[in-house]
Coordinates of C-alpha atoms and ligand atoms in Angstrom, one line a residue:
M1 CA -2.2 -11.6 15.0
K2 CA -3.0 -10.9 11.7
K3 CA -2.1 -12.2 8.8
I4 CA 1.1 -10.2 7.3
L5 CA 0.7 -8.4 3.7
I6 CA 4.2 -7.2 1.7
A7 CA 2.9 -5.8 -1.4
G8 CA 5.1 -4.3 -4.6
N9 CA 4.8 -1.5 -5.9
W10 CA 6.5 -1.4 -9.4
K11 CA 6.0 2.6 -9.4
M12 CA 6.8 3.5 -13.4
N13 CA 9.0 0.4 -14.1
K14 CA 9.3 -2.8 -16.7
T15 CA 7.5 -2.8 -19.6
F16 CA 4.2 -5.5 -20.8
V17 CA 6.6 -8.0 -21.3
E18 CA 9.5 -7.5 -18.2
A19 CA 6.1 -7.3 -16.8
G20 CA 5.3 -11.1 -17.7
E21 CA 8.5 -11.4 -17.5
L22 CA 9.0 -10.4 -14.3
A23 CA 5.8 -11.8 -12.8
E24 CA 6.4 -16.0 -14.3
K25 CA 9.5 -15.3 -11.7
M26 CA 7.7 -14.4 -9.0
K27 CA 5.1 -17.1 -9.9
G28 CA 7.4 -19.6 -9.8
R29 CA 9.0 -19.5 -6.1
L30 CA 5.7 -17.5 -4.7
G31 CA 2.3 -18.1 -6.7
D32 CA 1.9 -21.0 -3.7
I33 CA 1.8 -19.5 -0.3
T34 CA -0.8 -18.4 1.6
Q35 CA 0.8 -18.0 4.6
I36 CA 1.2 -14.5 4.0
D37 CA -0.6 -12.4 1.4
I38 CA 1.3 -11.2 -1.4
V39 CA -0.1 -8.3 -3.9
I40 CA 2.0 -6.6 -7.2
C41 CA 1.1 -3.3 -8.1
P42 CA 2.4 -2.6 -11.8
A43 CA 1.6 -0.4 -14.5
F44 CA -1.6 0.6 -16.0
P45 CA -0.2 -1.2 -19.5
A46 CA 1.3 -4.4 -17.8
L47 CA -1.4 -5.1 -15.3
S48 CA -2.9 -7.7 -18.3
A49 CA 0.2 -9.5 -18.6
V50 CA 0.7 -10.1 -15.4
Y51 CA -2.4 -11.2 -14.6
E52 CA -2.1 -13.5 -17.4
K53 CA 0.5 -15.5 -15.7
I54 CA -0.4 -15.3 -11.9
G55 CA -4.4 -15.5 -11.6
D56 CA -4.6 -18.9 -10.6
T57 CA -2.3 -17.8 -8.0
H58 CA -2.1 -17.4 -4.4
I59 CA -0.7 -14.0 -5.5
R60 CA -2.7 -11.0 -5.5
L61 CA -3.1 -8.3 -8.2
G62 CA -3.3 -4.3 -7.5
A63 CA -2.7 -1.2 -9.5
Q64 CA -1.1 2.2 -7.9
D65 CA -4.3 4.4 -9.1
V66 CA -7.5 5.0 -9.6
F67 CA -10.1 7.6 -10.4
W68 CA -13.4 8.7 -8.6
E69 CA -16.2 7.7 -11.2
E70 CA -16.6 5.6 -13.8
E71 CA -17.0 6.4 -17.3
G72 CA -16.3 9.5 -19.8
A73 CA -14.8 12.6 -20.4
Y74 CA -11.0 11.9 -17.4
T75 CA -8.9 12.0 -19.8
G76 CA -5.4 9.6 -18.9
E77 CA -7.7 8.2 -16.0
V78 CA -8.7 4.4 -15.3
S79 CA -11.9 3.1 -13.6
A80 CA -12.3 0.7 -10.8
L81 CA -14.7 -1.2 -12.6
M82 CA -11.2 -1.2 -15.7
L83 CA -9.1 -1.9 -12.9
R84 CA -11.5 -5.3 -12.0
E85 CA -11.8 -6.4 -15.7
S86 CA -7.1 -5.9 -15.7
G87 CA -7.8 -8.8 -12.6
C88 CA -7.2 -6.7 -9.2
K89 CA -8.1 -7.1 -5.9
Y90 CA -6.0 -4.5 -5.1
V91 CA -5.6 -0.9 -5.5
I92 CA -2.7 1.8 -3.1
I93 CA -4.3 5.5 -2.5
G94 CA -2.3 8.7 -2.0
H95 CA 0.7 7.7 -2.9
S96 CA 3.2 10.9 -1.6
E97 CA 4.8 10.6 -5.3
R98 CA 0.9 11.4 -6.6
R99 CA 0.2 13.4 -3.7
I100 CA 4.0 15.8 -4.2
H101 CA 4.0 15.2 -9.0
S102 CA 0.9 15.0 -9.7
G103 CA -1.6 17.3 -6.9
E104 CA -3.7 14.3 -5.2
T105 CA -5.3 16.0 -2.3
D106 CA -6.7 14.3 1.3
E107 CA -10.3 15.3 -0.9
M108 CA -9.0 13.0 -4.2
V109 CA -7.5 10.7 -2.4
N110 CA -10.6 10.6 0.1
K111 CA -13.1 10.2 -3.5
K112 CA -10.7 7.4 -5.1
V113 CA -11.6 5.5 -1.4
K114 CA -15.0 5.3 -1.0
K115 CA -15.5 4.5 -5.4
A116 CA -12.7 1.6 -4.7
I117 CA -13.9 0.3 -1.9
E118 CA -18.3 0.0 -4.3
W119 CA -15.9 -1.2 -6.4
N120 CA -14.3 -4.6 -4.3
L121 CA -10.8 -3.6 -4.4
T122 CA -9.0 -2.9 -1.3
P123 CA -6.8 0.7 -1.4
I124 CA -4.4 0.3 0.0
M125 CA -4.2 4.3 1.5
C126 CA -0.7 5.9 1.9
V127 CA 0.4 8.5 4.4
G128 CA 3.3 9.7 6.1
E129 CA 5.6 13.4 6.6
K130 CA 8.4 14.4 4.8
L131 CA 11.7 15.2 5.7
E132 CA 11.1 18.9 7.3
E133 CA 8.2 17.8 8.7
R134 CA 9.5 16.0 10.4
E135 CA 12.4 17.9 11.6
R136 CA 9.8 20.6 12.8
N137 CA 8.4 18.0 14.7
K138 CA 5.2 18.0 12.5
T139 CA 5.1 14.1 12.5
E140 CA 1.7 13.5 13.6
N141 CA 0.1 16.3 12.3
V142 CA -0.4 15.4 8.9
V143 CA -0.2 12.3 9.8
R144 CA -3.4 12.8 11.5
R145 CA -4.9 15.5 9.0
Q146 CA -4.5 12.6 5.7
L147 CA -5.9 9.8 7.6
E148 CA -8.8 11.7 8.9
G149 CA -9.0 13.4 5.5
G150 CA -8.3 10.1 2.8
L151 CA -10.9 8.4 6.0
E152 CA -13.5 10.9 6.1
G153 CA -17.3 9.7 5.9
L154 CA -16.3 6.1 6.4
S155 CA -18.1 3.4 8.6
S156 CA -16.1 1.4 10.4
E157 CA -17.8 -1.4 8.5
N158 CA -15.8 0.3 5.7
L159 CA -12.8 1.3 7.3
L160 CA -11.9 -2.9 7.8
K161 CA -12.0 -3.1 3.7
I162 CA -8.7 -0.9 3.5
V163 CA -4.5 -1.2 4.1
I164 CA -2.9 1.7 5.8
A165 CA 0.7 2.3 4.7
Y166 CA 2.4 4.4 6.5
E167 CA 5.6 6.0 4.3
P168 CA 7.7 8.4 6.1
V169 CA 8.8 10.6 2.9
W170 CA 12.4 11.1 3.7
A171 CA 12.6 6.8 3.3
I172 CA 11.2 5.9 -0.2
G173 CA 14.0 5.1 -2.1
T174 CA 16.4 6.9 -0.1
G175 CA 18.3 3.9 1.2
K176 CA 16.9 5.8 4.9
T177 CA 15.2 3.4 6.5
A178 CA 13.1 5.1 9.8
T179 CA 14.9 2.6 12.2
P180 CA 12.4 -0.1 13.3
H181 CA 10.9 2.0 16.6
Q182 CA 11.2 4.9 15.3
A183 CA 7.4 3.2 12.7
N184 CA 6.6 1.5 15.2
E185 CA 5.5 4.7 18.1
V186 CA 4.2 6.3 14.5
H187 CA 1.3 2.8 13.1
K188 CA 0.6 3.7 17.2
F189 CA 0.0 7.0 16.4
I190 CA -2.4 5.6 13.6
R191 CA -3.7 2.8 15.3
Q192 CA -4.9 5.2 18.6
L193 CA -6.3 7.4 15.4
L194 CA -8.0 4.8 13.9
T195 CA -9.5 3.7 17.3
N196 CA -10.8 7.4 17.6
I197 CA -11.9 7.2 14.1
S198 CA -13.9 4.0 15.1
S199 CA -12.8 1.5 17.8
E200 CA -10.9 -0.5 19.1
K201 CA -12.4 -3.3 17.8
I202 CA -11.8 -2.3 14.1
S203 CA -8.1 -0.4 14.3
Q204 CA -7.3 -4.5 15.6
Q205 CA -8.1 -5.7 12.4
M206 CA -7.1 -2.5 10.6
R207 CA -3.5 -3.5 8.9
I208 CA -1.0 -0.7 8.1
L209 CA 1.9 -1.5 6.2
Y210 CA 4.7 -0.1 6.9
G211 CA 7.6 1.6 3.4
G212 CA 9.6 2.9 2.3
S213 CA 13.7 1.0 1.2
V214 CA 12.0 -2.1 2.7
K215 CA 14.6 -5.0 1.9
P216 CA 15.4 -8.4 3.1
D217 CA 17.6 -7.2 5.9
N218 CA 15.3 -5.3 7.1
I219 CA 11.9 -6.7 7.1
S220 CA 12.1 -9.3 10.1
A221 CA 13.2 -5.9 12.5
L222 CA 10.4 -4.0 11.1
I223 CA 7.4 -6.9 11.0
E224 CA 8.8 -8.3 14.5
E225 CA 6.9 -5.1 15.9
E226 CA 4.0 -4.7 18.0
D227 CA 1.6 -2.3 15.2
I228 CA 4.1 -3.5 12.0
D229 CA 1.6 -5.8 10.2
G230 CA 3.7 -6.0 6.9
A231 CA 5.4 -3.6 3.8
L232 CA 4.7 -1.6 0.6
V233 CA 7.7 -2.6 -1.0
G234 CA 9.3 0.1 -3.8
G235 CA 12.7 -1.0 -5.2
A236 CA 12.8 -4.1 -3.7
S237 CA 10.1 -5.6 -5.0
L238 CA 11.3 -5.5 -8.7
V239 CA 14.1 -7.0 -8.4
D240 CA 12.8 -11.0 -8.1
E241 CA 15.1 -12.6 -5.5
S242 CA 15.0 -8.8 -3.3
F243 CA 11.8 -9.4 -3.3
I244 CA 11.2 -12.7 -2.9
G245 CA 13.5 -12.9 0.2
I246 CA 11.1 -10.2 1.4
V247 CA 9.0 -12.7 1.6
E248 CA 10.7 -15.5 2.7
R249 CA 11.7 -13.6 6.1
C250 CA 8.5 -12.6 7.1
I251 CA 7.3 -17.1 6.6
K252 CA 10.3 -17.2 8.6
Ligands
PGA1 P1 11.8 2.3 -1.7 O1 9.8 2.4 -2.0 O2 11.3 0.1 -1.6 O3 11.7 2.2 -3.3 O4 11.2 2.5 -0.3 C1 8.5 2.0 -1.1 C2 7.4 3.5 -2.2 O5 7.8 3.7 -2.0 O6 5.5 2.7 -1.4

């Protein structure tokens, strides 16, 4: 069985000061946990504040995006080296909110994933369909396009350095979770696609997280499913008790 990974995506929440306070609380309760992998992903300006608190614990730091070039005239962008120096080990790439609000394409996602790997950052690459796509039975087409596009040109060895997050857009921040069965169906489909791209041996080792309204009271049923290896948590990662609750249920 793979080690469970729980990642908190703080999105555009928590200032430098607030982020430091929340990280301090999480450090106290989660800092020594080694049975599962824990990652928190604050906004860029708060990375150093959070790293200062968790740097010497088992909690890992992640960013919410990275740019595919290393330096230069790219106003507003942040490089992989900058993230590494801020203490990051992980980076979320291709989140649906970036695809929707910033026009991120599969090609851009692919370039970002490659750059992250080059700098030893573990990409958490997100895929997932919108409500109308699910209703038109397009879930598999959309997920296939995003997965194959985002992973194009990667060797099997590099695939092992990636985490996939399946996040149905209709379940993000809406309180509607995919049922564990619905989620697992798509996870199984993703694992099959990964097998096709590489091999069964590789796909079985890769972690596929679920994201979309994950909370302490639904995490247990989700991770009981065969192909769900953890969660990418938005709203519930902003409150210490709920994020800690999710982690604690995974340990049980
Ligand atoms: P949510 O967000 O848990 O608030 O639904 C998940 C995500 O967008 O990663």
